[in-house]
PDB file of N, CA and C in Angstrom:
ATOM      1  N   MET A  27     -47.153  85.585-136.902  1.00 62.00           N
ATOM      2  CA  MET A  27     -46.988  86.414-135.712  1.00 62.00           C
ATOM      3  C   MET A  27     -47.546  87.814-135.973  1.00 62.00           C
ATOM      4  N   GLU A  28     -48.299  88.306-135.036  1.00 89.00           N
ATOM      5  CA  GLU A  28     -48.820  89.670-135.124  1.00 89.00           C
ATOM      6  C   GLU A  28     -47.691  90.665-134.897  1.00 89.00           C
ATOM      7  N   LYS A  29     -47.732  91.758-135.643  1.00 92.00           N
ATOM      8  CA  LYS A  29     -46.704  92.781-135.504  1.00 92.00           C
ATOM      9  C   LYS A  29     -47.000  93.748-134.352  1.00 92.00           C
ATOM     10  N   ILE A  30     -48.296  94.020-134.171  1.00 91.00           N
ATOM     11  CA  ILE A  30     -48.718  94.968-133.136  1.00 91.00           C
ATOM     12  C   ILE A  30     -49.965  94.447-132.433  1.00 91.00           C
ATOM     13  N   GLU A  31     -50.225  95.025-131.269  1.00 92.00           N
ATOM     14  CA  GLU A  31     -51.438  94.725-130.509  1.00 92.00           C
ATOM     15  C   GLU A  31     -52.079  96.036-130.101  1.00 92.00           C
ATOM     16  N   PHE A  32     -53.391  96.066-130.086  1.00 93.00           N
ATOM     17  CA  PHE A  32     -54.133  97.219-129.599  1.00 93.00           C
ATOM     18  C   PHE A  32     -54.532  96.923-128.167  1.00 93.00           C
ATOM     19  N   LYS A  33     -54.279  97.868-127.279  1.00 91.00           N
ATOM     20  CA  LYS A  33     -54.596  97.666-125.866  1.00 91.00           C
ATOM     21  C   LYS A  33     -55.443  98.820-125.353  1.00 91.00           C
ATOM     22  N   LYS A  34     -56.450  98.441-124.575  1.00 89.00           N
ATOM     23  CA  LYS A  34     -57.288  99.435-123.901  1.00 89.00           C
ATOM     24  C   LYS A  34     -56.766  99.559-122.479  1.00 89.00           C
ATOM     25  N   VAL A  35     -56.185 100.716-122.160  1.00 87.00           N
ATOM     26  CA  VAL A  35     -55.616 100.947-120.838  1.00 87.00           C
ATOM     27  C   VAL A  35     -56.723 101.282-119.844  1.00 87.00           C
ATOM     28  N   ASP A  36     -57.626 102.159-120.254  1.00 83.00           N
ATOM     29  CA  ASP A  36     -58.830 102.451-119.481  1.00 83.00           C
ATOM     30  C   ASP A  36     -59.889 102.951-120.456  1.00 83.00           C
ATOM     31  N   VAL A  37     -60.980 103.477-119.955  1.00 77.00           N
ATOM     32  CA  VAL A  37     -62.104 103.862-120.801  1.00 77.00           C
ATOM     33  C   VAL A  37     -61.694 104.845-121.903  1.00 77.00           C
ATOM     34  N   ASP A  38     -60.829 105.794-121.580  1.00 78.00           N
ATOM     35  CA  ASP A  38     -60.478 106.849-122.533  1.00 78.00           C
ATOM     36  C   ASP A  38     -59.077 106.748-123.102  1.00 78.00           C
ATOM     37  N   PHE A  39     -58.336 105.701-122.798  1.00 87.00           N
ATOM     38  CA  PHE A  39     -56.947 105.644-123.239  1.00 87.00           C
ATOM     39  C   PHE A  39     -56.636 104.294-123.874  1.00 87.00           C
ATOM     40  N   ARG A  40     -56.199 104.347-125.129  1.00 89.00           N
ATOM     41  CA  ARG A  40     -55.865 103.140-125.879  1.00 89.00           C
ATOM     42  C   ARG A  40     -54.499 103.326-126.520  1.00 89.00           C
ATOM     43  N   VAL A  41     -53.759 102.228-126.641  1.00 90.00           N
ATOM     44  CA  VAL A  41     -52.400 102.297-127.175  1.00 90.00           C
ATOM     45  C   VAL A  41     -52.161 101.182-128.190  1.00 90.00           C
ATOM     46  N   VAL A  42     -51.108 101.382-128.968  1.00 91.00           N
ATOM     47  CA  VAL A  42     -50.614 100.368-129.890  1.00 91.00           C
ATOM     48  C   VAL A  42     -49.281  99.903-129.337  1.00 91.00           C
ATOM     49  N   LYS A  43     -49.122  98.603-129.169  1.00 91.00           N
ATOM     50  CA  LYS A  43     -47.875  98.027-128.662  1.00 91.00           C
ATOM     51  C   LYS A  43     -47.269  97.135-129.733  1.00 91.00           C
ATOM     52  N   SER A  44     -45.969  97.253-129.933  1.00 91.00           N
ATOM     53  CA  SER A  44     -45.296  96.355-130.867  1.00 91.00           C
ATOM     54  C   SER A  44     -45.055  95.013-130.177  1.00 91.00           C
ATOM     55  N   THR A  45     -45.098  93.947-130.945  1.00 91.00           N
ATOM     56  CA  THR A  45     -44.877  92.617-130.381  1.00 91.00           C
ATOM     57  C   THR A  45     -43.400  92.235-130.419  1.00 91.00           C
ATOM     58  N   ASP A  46     -42.605  93.049-131.108  1.00 91.00           N
ATOM     59  CA  ASP A  46     -41.178  92.802-131.248  1.00 91.00           C
ATOM     60  C   ASP A  46     -40.508  94.150-131.515  1.00 91.00           C
ATOM     61  N   ASP A  47     -39.258  94.298-131.100  1.00 90.00           N
ATOM     62  CA  ASP A  47     -38.551  95.571-131.286  1.00 90.00           C
ATOM     63  C   ASP A  47     -38.519  96.032-132.735  1.00 90.00           C
ATOM     64  N   LYS A  48     -38.517  95.099-133.679  1.00 92.00           N
ATOM     65  CA  LYS A  48     -38.433  95.504-135.084  1.00 92.00           C
ATOM     66  C   LYS A  48     -39.712  96.189-135.574  1.00 92.00           C
ATOM     67  N   TYR A  49     -40.783  96.150-134.781  1.00 94.00           N
ATOM     68  CA  TYR A  49     -42.044  96.785-135.172  1.00 94.00           C
ATOM     69  C   TYR A  49     -42.348  98.071-134.393  1.00 94.00           C
ATOM     70  N   ILE A  50     -41.379  98.591-133.681  1.00 92.00           N
ATOM     71  CA  ILE A  50     -41.625  99.798-132.875  1.00 92.00           C
ATOM     72  C   ILE A  50     -42.035 100.980-133.749  1.00 92.00           C
ATOM     73  N   LEU A  51     -41.345 101.213-134.862  1.00 93.00           N
ATOM     74  CA  LEU A  51     -41.727 102.349-135.722  1.00 93.00           C
ATOM     75  C   LEU A  51     -43.147 102.184-136.260  1.00 93.00           C
ATOM     76  N   LEU A  52     -43.532 100.970-136.588  1.00 94.00           N
ATOM     77  CA  LEU A  52     -44.906 100.708-137.043  1.00 94.00           C
ATOM     78  C   LEU A  52     -45.900 101.084-135.952  1.00 94.00           C
ATOM     79  N   SER A  53     -45.644 100.673-134.717  1.00 94.00           N
ATOM     80  CA  SER A  53     -46.572 100.987-133.624  1.00 94.00           C
ATOM     81  C   SER A  53     -46.610 102.490-133.348  1.00 94.00           C
ATOM     82  N   LEU A  54     -45.465 103.154-133.429  1.00 93.00           N
ATOM     83  CA  LEU A  54     -45.436 104.607-133.229  1.00 93.00           C
ATOM     84  C   LEU A  54     -46.198 105.332-134.337  1.00 93.00           C
ATOM     85  N   PHE A  55     -46.035 104.876-135.566  1.00 93.00           N
ATOM     86  CA  PHE A  55     -46.734 105.480-136.697  1.00 93.00           C
ATOM     87  C   PHE A  55     -48.240 105.371-136.520  1.00 93.00           C
ATOM     88  N   ILE A  56     -48.726 104.177-136.274  1.00 94.00           N
ATOM     89  CA  ILE A  56     -50.171 103.976-136.136  1.00 94.00           C
ATOM     90  C   ILE A  56     -50.703 104.706-134.904  1.00 94.00           C
ATOM     91  N   GLY A  57     -49.979 104.610-133.791  1.00 91.00           N
ATOM     92  CA  GLY A  57     -50.435 105.207-132.541  1.00 91.00           C
ATOM     93  C   GLY A  57     -50.491 106.717-132.522  1.00 91.00           C
ATOM     94  N   GLN A  58     -49.805 107.371-133.458  1.00 91.00           N
ATOM     95  CA  GLN A  58     -49.840 108.842-133.460  1.00 91.00           C
ATOM     96  C   GLN A  58     -51.160 109.384-134.007  1.00 91.00           C
ATOM     97  N   TYR A  59     -51.973 108.513-134.595  1.00 91.00           N
ATOM     98  CA  TYR A  59     -53.293 108.912-135.082  1.00 91.00           C
ATOM     99  C   TYR A  59     -54.342 108.416-134.096  1.00 91.00           C
ATOM    100  N   ARG A  60     -54.977 109.347-133.405  1.00 89.00           N
ATOM    101  CA  ARG A  60     -55.845 109.000-132.281  1.00 89.00           C
ATOM    102  C   ARG A  60     -57.337 109.102-132.584  1.00 89.00           C
ATOM    103  N   PHE A  61     -57.700 109.813-133.632  1.00 91.00           N
ATOM    104  CA  PHE A  61     -59.112 110.051-133.907  1.00 91.00           C
ATOM    105  C   PHE A  61     -59.516 109.394-135.223  1.00 91.00           C
ATOM    106  N   PRO A  62     -60.688 108.766-135.275  1.00 93.00           N
ATOM    107  CA  PRO A  62     -61.118 108.068-136.492  1.00 93.00           C
ATOM    108  C   PRO A  62     -61.019 108.908-137.769  1.00 93.00           C
ATOM    109  N   ASP A  63     -61.338 110.193-137.700  1.00 93.00           N
ATOM    110  CA  ASP A  63     -61.247 111.039-138.901  1.00 93.00           C
ATOM    111  C   ASP A  63     -59.802 111.170-139.383  1.00 93.00           C
ATOM    112  N   ASN A  64     -58.861 111.329-138.446  1.00 92.00           N
ATOM    113  CA  ASN A  64     -57.444 111.424-138.812  1.00 92.00           C
ATOM    114  C   ASN A  64     -56.937 110.107-139.380  1.00 92.00           C
ATOM    115  N   ILE A  65     -57.377 109.019-138.782  1.00 94.00           N
ATOM    116  CA  ILE A  65     -56.977 107.693-139.259  1.00 94.00           C
ATOM    117  C   ILE A  65     -57.499 107.480-140.671  1.00 94.00           C
ATOM    118  N   GLN A  66     -58.755 107.863-140.911  1.00 96.00           N
ATOM    119  CA  GLN A  66     -59.339 107.710-142.245  1.00 96.00           C
ATOM    120  C   GLN A  66     -58.602 108.568-143.268  1.00 96.00           C
ATOM    121  N   GLU A  67     -58.174 109.746-142.875  1.00 93.00           N
ATOM    122  CA  GLU A  67     -57.423 110.621-143.783  1.00 93.00           C
ATOM    123  C   GLU A  67     -56.126 109.939-144.242  1.00 93.00           C
ATOM    124  N   ILE A  68     -55.422 109.309-143.317  1.00 94.00           N
ATOM    125  CA  ILE A  68     -54.189 108.590-143.661  1.00 94.00           C
ATOM    126  C   ILE A  68     -54.515 107.392-144.555  1.00 94.00           C
ATOM    127  N   ILE A  69     -55.570 106.659-144.227  1.00 96.00           N
ATOM    128  CA  ILE A  69     -55.988 105.517-145.046  1.00 96.00           C
ATOM    129  C   ILE A  69     -56.277 105.980-146.477  1.00 96.00           C
ATOM    130  N   ASP A  70     -56.988 107.092-146.615  1.00 96.00           N
ATOM    131  CA  ASP A  70     -57.316 107.614-147.947  1.00 96.00           C
ATOM    132  C   ASP A  70     -56.045 107.995-148.712  1.00 96.00           C
ATOM    133  N   MET A  71     -55.094 108.603-148.023  1.00 94.00           N
ATOM    134  CA  MET A  71     -53.822 108.968-148.656  1.00 94.00           C
ATOM    135  C   MET A  71     -53.095 107.719-149.160  1.00 94.00           C
ATOM    136  N   LEU A  72     -53.019 106.704-148.313  1.00 96.00           N
ATOM    137  CA  LEU A  72     -52.324 105.473-148.686  1.00 96.00           C
ATOM    138  C   LEU A  72     -53.034 104.747-149.823  1.00 96.00           C
ATOM    139  N   ASN A  73     -54.353 104.734-149.796  1.00 97.00           N
ATOM    140  CA  ASN A  73     -55.112 104.107-150.883  1.00 97.00           C
ATOM    141  C   ASN A  73     -54.901 104.841-152.200  1.00 97.00           C
ATOM    142  N   SER A  74     -54.776 106.160-152.131  1.00 96.00           N
ATOM    143  CA  SER A  74     -54.519 106.944-153.335  1.00 96.00           C
ATOM    144  C   SER A  74     -53.184 106.549-153.972  1.00 96.00           C
ATOM    145  N   VAL A  75     -52.186 106.301-153.145  1.00 96.00           N
ATOM    146  CA  VAL A  75     -50.886 105.848-153.655  1.00 96.00           C
ATOM    147  C   VAL A  75     -51.009 104.421-154.187  1.00 96.00           C
ATOM    148  N   LYS A  76     -51.631 103.551-153.410  1.00 97.00           N
ATOM    149  CA  LYS A  76     -51.773 102.138-153.794  1.00 97.00           C
ATOM    150  C   LYS A  76     -52.496 101.994-155.132  1.00 97.00           C
ATOM    151  N   ASN A  77     -53.512 102.814-155.354  1.00 97.00           N
ATOM    152  CA  ASN A  77     -54.310 102.727-156.575  1.00 97.00           C
ATOM    153  C   ASN A  77     -53.688 103.471-157.750  1.00 97.00           C
ATOM    154  N   GLY A  78     -52.540 104.136-157.506  1.00 95.00           N
ATOM    155  CA  GLY A  78     -51.840 104.834-158.580  1.00 95.00           C
ATOM    156  C   GLY A  78     -52.411 106.187-158.933  1.00 95.00           C
ATOM    157  N   ASN A  79     -53.303 106.719-158.086  1.00 96.00           N
ATOM    158  CA  ASN A  79     -53.889 108.032-158.356  1.00 96.00           C
ATOM    159  C   ASN A  79     -52.881 109.159-158.135  1.00 96.00           C
ATOM    160  N   LYS A  80     -52.009 108.982-157.143  1.00 94.00           N
ATOM    161  CA  LYS A  80     -50.976 109.967-156.825  1.00 94.00           C
ATOM    162  C   LYS A  80     -49.763 109.237-156.284  1.00 94.00           C
ATOM    163  N   THR A  81     -48.623 109.899-156.363  1.00 92.00           N
ATOM    164  CA  THR A  81     -47.432 109.360-155.708  1.00 92.00           C
ATOM    165  C   THR A  81     -47.408 109.889-154.280  1.00 92.00           C
ATOM    166  N   TRP A  82     -46.611 109.232-153.425  1.00 91.00           N
ATOM    167  CA  TRP A  82     -46.479 109.706-152.057  1.00 91.00           C
ATOM    168  C   TRP A  82     -45.945 111.131-152.035  1.00 91.00           C
ATOM    169  N   LYS A  83     -44.992 111.412-152.923  1.00 89.00           N
ATOM    170  CA  LYS A  83     -44.406 112.757-152.991  1.00 89.00           C
ATOM    171  C   LYS A  83     -45.472 113.804-153.338  1.00 89.00           C
ATOM    172  N   GLU A  84     -46.385 113.465-154.230  1.00 91.00           N
ATOM    173  CA  GLU A  84     -47.466 114.394-154.579  1.00 91.00           C
ATOM    174  C   GLU A  84     -48.395 114.634-153.391  1.00 91.00           C
ATOM    175  N   ILE A  85     -48.669 113.600-152.639  1.00 90.00           N
ATOM    176  CA  ILE A  85     -49.584 113.724-151.504  1.00 90.00           C
ATOM    177  C   ILE A  85     -48.964 114.533-150.374  1.00 90.00           C
ATOM    178  N   ILE A  86     -47.720 114.282-150.066  1.00 87.00           N
ATOM    179  CA  ILE A  86     -47.083 114.869-148.891  1.00 87.00           C
ATOM    180  C   ILE A  86     -46.319 116.158-149.226  1.00 87.00           C
ATOM    181  N   ASN A  87     -46.351 116.573-150.474  1.00 80.00           N
ATOM    182  CA  ASN A  87     -45.641 117.762-150.947  1.00 80.00           C
ATOM    183  C   ASN A  87     -45.843 118.936-149.994  1.00 80.00           C
ATOM    184  N   PRO A  88     -44.840 119.667-149.631  1.00 70.00           N
ATOM    185  CA  PRO A  88     -43.502 119.740-150.215  1.00 70.00           C
ATOM    186  C   PRO A  88     -42.491 118.791-149.562  1.00 70.00           C
ATOM    187  N   TRP A  89     -42.917 117.989-148.611  1.00 72.00           N
ATOM    188  CA  TRP A  89     -41.987 117.062-147.962  1.00 72.00           C
ATOM    189  C   TRP A  89     -41.989 115.741-148.700  1.00 72.00           C
ATOM    190  N   MET A  90     -40.979 114.935-148.458  1.00 69.00           N
ATOM    191  CA  MET A  90     -40.943 113.617-149.070  1.00 69.00           C
ATOM    192  C   MET A  90     -41.335 112.543-148.055  1.00 69.00           C
ATOM    193  N   PHE A  91     -41.178 112.881-146.778  1.00 73.00           N
ATOM    194  CA  PHE A  91     -41.442 111.926-145.709  1.00 73.00           C
ATOM    195  C   PHE A  91     -42.489 112.477-144.759  1.00 73.00           C
ATOM    196  N   LEU A  92     -43.118 111.588-144.037  1.00 80.00           N
ATOM    197  CA  LEU A  92     -44.017 111.946-142.948  1.00 80.00           C
ATOM    198  C   LEU A  92     -43.306 111.527-141.673  1.00 80.00           C
ATOM    199  N   GLN A  93     -43.124 112.450-140.762  1.00 85.00           N
ATOM    200  CA  GLN A  93     -42.359 112.149-139.552  1.00 85.00           C
ATOM    201  C   GLN A  93     -43.146 111.241-138.608  1.00 85.00           C
ATOM    202  N   ILE A  94     -42.421 110.316-137.990  1.00 90.00           N
ATOM    203  CA  ILE A  94     -42.985 109.422-136.978  1.00 90.00           C
ATOM    204  C   ILE A  94     -42.434 109.891-135.644  1.00 90.00           C
ATOM    205  N   ASN A  95     -43.215 110.710-134.952  1.00 85.00           N
ATOM    206  CA  ASN A  95     -42.745 111.339-133.709  1.00 85.00           C
ATOM    207  C   ASN A  95     -41.335 111.866-133.949  1.00 85.00           C
ATOM    208  N   ASP A  96     -40.405 111.638-133.052  1.00 84.00           N
ATOM    209  CA  ASP A  96     -39.012 112.020-133.281  1.00 84.00           C
ATOM    210  C   ASP A  96     -38.157 110.788-133.547  1.00 84.00           C
ATOM    211  N   ALA A  97     -38.807 109.702-133.957  1.00 92.00           N
ATOM    212  CA  ALA A  97     -38.119 108.416-134.078  1.00 92.00           C
ATOM    213  C   ALA A  97     -37.704 108.069-135.502  1.00 92.00           C
ATOM    214  N   GLY A  98     -38.349 108.655-136.495  1.00 93.00           N
ATOM    215  CA  GLY A  98     -38.033 108.312-137.867  1.00 93.00           C
ATOM    216  C   GLY A  98     -39.025 108.915-138.839  1.00 93.00           C
ATOM    217  N   ASP A  99     -39.027 108.370-140.042  1.00 92.00           N
ATOM    218  CA  ASP A  99     -39.864 108.893-141.113  1.00 92.00           C
ATOM    219  C   ASP A  99     -40.596 107.757-141.809  1.00 92.00           C
ATOM    220  N   PHE A 100     -41.660 108.139-142.510  1.00 93.00           N
ATOM    221  CA  PHE A 100     -42.462 107.190-143.257  1.00 93.00           C
ATOM    222  C   PHE A 100     -42.577 107.663-144.692  1.00 93.00           C
ATOM    223  N   LYS A 101     -42.523 106.712-145.626  1.00 93.00           N
ATOM    224  CA  LYS A 101     -42.880 106.973-147.013  1.00 93.00           C
ATOM    225  C   LYS A 101     -43.396 105.663-147.594  1.00 93.00           C
ATOM    226  N   CYS A 102     -43.988 105.730-148.775  1.00 95.00           N
ATOM    227  CA  CYS A 102     -44.516 104.514-149.399  1.00 95.00           C
ATOM    228  C   CYS A 102     -44.512 104.661-150.909  1.00 95.00           C
ATOM    229  N   ASP A 103     -44.657 103.518-151.562  1.00 95.00           N
ATOM    230  CA  ASP A 103     -44.924 103.488-152.993  1.00 95.00           C
ATOM    231  C   ASP A 103     -46.174 102.630-153.188  1.00 95.00           C
ATOM    232  N   LYS A 104     -46.483 102.250-154.407  1.00 96.00           N
ATOM    233  CA  LYS A 104     -47.727 101.533-154.684  1.00 96.00           C
ATOM    234  C   LYS A 104     -47.832 100.188-153.974  1.00 96.00           C
ATOM    235  N   GLU A 105     -46.706  99.613-153.602  1.00 97.00           N
ATOM    236  CA  GLU A 105     -46.735  98.276-153.020  1.00 97.00           C
ATOM    237  C   GLU A 105     -46.174  98.169-151.613  1.00 97.00           C
ATOM    238  N   LYS A 106     -45.291  99.069-151.241  1.00 97.00           N
ATOM    239  CA  LYS A 106     -44.599  98.925-149.953  1.00 97.00           C
ATOM    240  C   LYS A 106     -44.693 100.190-149.112  1.00 97.00           C
ATOM    241  N   ALA A 107     -44.687  99.952-147.801  1.00 96.00           N
ATOM    242  CA  ALA A 107     -44.582 101.030-146.809  1.00 96.00           C
ATOM    243  C   ALA A 107     -43.183 100.944-146.218  1.00 96.00           C
ATOM    244  N   TYR A 108     -42.536 102.099-146.044  1.00 96.00           N
ATOM    245  CA  TYR A 108     -41.166 102.157-145.539  1.00 96.00           C
ATOM    246  C   TYR A 108     -41.123 102.989-144.262  1.00 96.00           C
ATOM    247  N   PHE A 109     -40.641 102.393-143.214  1.00 95.00           N
ATOM    248  CA  PHE A 109     -40.448 103.070-141.938  1.00 95.00           C
ATOM    249  C   PHE A 109     -38.939 103.210-141.762  1.00 95.00           C
ATOM    250  N   ILE A 110     -38.459 104.450-141.756  1.00 94.00           N
ATOM    251  CA  ILE A 110     -37.024 104.717-141.745  1.00 94.00           C
ATOM    252  C   ILE A 110     -36.644 105.303-140.397  1.00 94.00           C
ATOM    253  N   ALA A 111     -35.853 104.550-139.652  1.00 95.00           N
ATOM    254  CA  ALA A 111     -35.454 104.975-138.307  1.00 95.00           C
ATOM    255  C   ALA A 111     -34.467 106.124-138.375  1.00 95.00           C
ATOM    256  N   ASP A 112     -34.627 107.087-137.475  1.00 93.00           N
ATOM    257  CA  ASP A 112     -33.650 108.158-137.329  1.00 93.00           C
ATOM    258  C   ASP A 112     -32.362 107.538-136.797  1.00 93.00           C
ATOM    259  N   SER A 113     -31.246 107.994-137.302  1.00 92.00           N
ATOM    260  CA  SER A 113     -29.956 107.405-136.905  1.00 92.00           C
ATOM    261  C   SER A 113     -29.627 107.606-135.430  1.00 92.00           C
ATOM    262  N   SER A 114     -30.306 108.544-134.785  1.00 92.00           N
ATOM    263  CA  SER A 114     -30.041 108.790-133.359  1.00 92.00           C
ATOM    264  C   SER A 114     -30.873 107.883-132.451  1.00 92.00           C
ATOM    265  N   THR A 115     -31.688 106.999-133.042  1.00 91.00           N
ATOM    266  CA  THR A 115     -32.525 106.094-132.252  1.00 91.00           C
ATOM    267  C   THR A 115     -32.025 104.658-132.376  1.00 91.00           C
ATOM    268  N   PRO A 116     -32.435 103.798-131.456  1.00 91.00           N
ATOM    269  CA  PRO A 116     -32.060 102.378-131.560  1.00 91.00           C
ATOM    270  C   PRO A 116     -33.037 101.570-132.421  1.00 91.00           C
ATOM    271  N   PHE A 117     -34.009 102.228-133.034  1.00 93.00           N
ATOM    272  CA  PHE A 117     -35.048 101.527-133.782  1.00 93.00           C
ATOM    273  C   PHE A 117     -34.534 100.988-135.115  1.00 93.00           C
ATOM    274  N   GLN A 118     -35.244 100.004-135.633  1.00 93.00           N
ATOM    275  CA  GLN A 118     -34.877  99.357-136.899  1.00 93.00           C
ATOM    276  C   GLN A 118     -35.767  99.852-138.034  1.00 93.00           C
ATOM    277  N   ASN A 119     -35.192  99.951-139.227  1.00 95.00           N
ATOM    278  CA  ASN A 119     -35.986 100.224-140.420  1.00 95.00           C
ATOM    279  C   ASN A 119     -36.920  99.040-140.652  1.00 95.00           C
ATOM    280  N   LEU A 120     -38.032  99.322-141.312  1.00 95.00           N
ATOM    281  CA  LEU A 120     -39.007  98.267-141.588  1.00 95.00           C
ATOM    282  C   LEU A 120     -39.647  98.525-142.941  1.00 95.00           C
ATOM    283  N   GLU A 121     -39.794  97.485-143.729  1.00 96.00           N
ATOM    284  CA  GLU A 121     -40.573  97.514-144.960  1.00 96.00           C
ATOM    285  C   GLU A 121     -41.693  96.501-144.808  1.00 96.00           C
ATOM    286  N   MET A 122     -42.860  96.859-145.319  1.00 96.00           N
ATOM    287  CA  MET A 122     -43.982  95.928-145.271  1.00 96.00           C
ATOM    288  C   MET A 122     -44.925  96.225-146.427  1.00 96.00           C
ATOM    289  N   PRO A 123     -45.780  95.279-146.793  1.00 97.00           N
ATOM    290  CA  PRO A 123     -46.751  95.544-147.860  1.00 97.00           C
ATOM    291  C   PRO A 123     -47.675  96.707-147.477  1.00 97.00           C
ATOM    292  N   LEU A 124     -47.899  97.599-148.419  1.00 97.00           N
ATOM    293  CA  LEU A 124     -48.754  98.755-148.158  1.00 97.00           C
ATOM    294  C   LEU A 124     -50.163  98.321-147.762  1.00 97.00           C
ATOM    295  N   GLN A 125     -50.693  97.290-148.410  1.00 97.00           N
ATOM    296  CA  GLN A 125     -52.048  96.836-148.071  1.00 97.00           C
ATOM    297  C   GLN A 125     -52.131  96.357-146.627  1.00 97.00           C
ATOM    298  N   GLU A 126     -51.086  95.723-146.136  1.00 96.00           N
ATOM    299  CA  GLU A 126     -51.082  95.266-144.740  1.00 96.00           C
ATOM    300  C   GLU A 126     -51.169  96.464-143.785  1.00 96.00           C
ATOM    301  N   LEU A 127     -50.446  97.539-144.096  1.00 96.00           N
ATOM    302  CA  LEU A 127     -50.520  98.753-143.267  1.00 96.00           C
ATOM    303  C   LEU A 127     -51.928  99.344-143.321  1.00 96.00           C
ATOM    304  N   ILE A 128     -52.511  99.408-144.502  1.00 97.00           N
ATOM    305  CA  ILE A 128     -53.876  99.943-144.633  1.00 97.00           C
ATOM    306  C   ILE A 128     -54.844  99.109-143.790  1.00 97.00           C
ATOM    307  N   ASP A 129     -54.700  97.794-143.841  1.00 96.00           N
ATOM    308  CA  ASP A 129     -55.574  96.913-143.050  1.00 96.00           C
ATOM    309  C   ASP A 129     -55.396  97.154-141.546  1.00 96.00           C
ATOM    310  N   LEU A 130     -54.157  97.334-141.103  1.00 94.00           N
ATOM    311  CA  LEU A 130     -53.904  97.621-139.686  1.00 94.00           C
ATOM    312  C   LEU A 130     -54.516  98.949-139.272  1.00 94.00           C
ATOM    313  N   LEU A 131     -54.422  99.947-140.139  1.00 95.00           N
ATOM    314  CA  LEU A 131     -55.025 101.251-139.835  1.00 95.00           C
ATOM    315  C   LEU A 131     -56.556 101.145-139.789  1.00 95.00           C
ATOM    316  N   GLU A 132     -57.132 100.339-140.658  1.00 96.00           N
ATOM    317  CA  GLU A 132     -58.591 100.111-140.612  1.00 96.00           C
ATOM    318  C   GLU A 132     -58.981  99.482-139.276  1.00 96.00           C
ATOM    319  N   ASP A 133     -58.207  98.494-138.830  1.00 93.00           N
ATOM    320  CA  ASP A 133     -58.472  97.851-137.531  1.00 93.00           C
ATOM    321  C   ASP A 133     -58.317  98.854-136.386  1.00 93.00           C
ATOM    322  N   TRP A 134     -57.304  99.698-136.459  1.00 94.00           N
ATOM    323  CA  TRP A 134     -57.060 100.718-135.436  1.00 94.00           C
ATOM    324  C   TRP A 134     -58.222 101.705-135.385  1.00 94.00           C
ATOM    325  N   LYS A 135     -58.724 102.094-136.555  1.00 95.00           N
ATOM    326  CA  LYS A 135     -59.852 103.035-136.607  1.00 95.00           C
ATOM    327  C   LYS A 135     -61.075 102.429-135.911  1.00 95.00           C
ATOM    328  N   VAL A 136     -61.346 101.163-136.156  1.00 93.00           N
ATOM    329  CA  VAL A 136     -62.479 100.496-135.508  1.00 93.00           C
ATOM    330  C   VAL A 136     -62.241 100.431-133.998  1.00 93.00           C
ATOM    331  N   PHE A 137     -61.049 100.093-133.596  1.00 91.00           N
ATOM    332  CA  PHE A 137     -60.696  99.990-132.178  1.00 91.00           C
ATOM    333  C   PHE A 137     -60.851 101.337-131.477  1.00 91.00           C
ATOM    334  N   MET A 138     -60.504 102.415-132.173  1.00 91.00           N
ATOM    335  CA  MET A 138     -60.564 103.753-131.560  1.00 91.00           C
ATOM    336  C   MET A 138     -61.965 104.363-131.610  1.00 91.00           C
ATOM    337  N   SER A 139     -62.874 103.755-132.335  1.00 88.00           N
ATOM    338  CA  SER A 139     -64.249 104.303-132.451  1.00 88.00           C
ATOM    339  C   SER A 139     -65.104 103.933-131.268  1.00 88.00           C
TER     340      SER A 139
END
């Protein structure tokens, strides 16, 4: 089952939709990056962690998390991506393989180009 879908609303507007409520934070995270250069910057950051060049904390310093709109936070290690829901939201926490997130961001970058 696909976790998210990319939708073209019109010529200039594209969105990421979750296929299930448990993937809402994933769709919000990916959808907050709208321009190919910004998407590539995130991909490069994640690859740096995956390859062991830097830790997430080193990349995002002085913060430990990257905020996902007002819905939660994101962090990762060499193997996993963690989407942590804010306690004031109805969203669910999600863990997934870091490479899968990188692949989704690559697809999103192509879709947004």
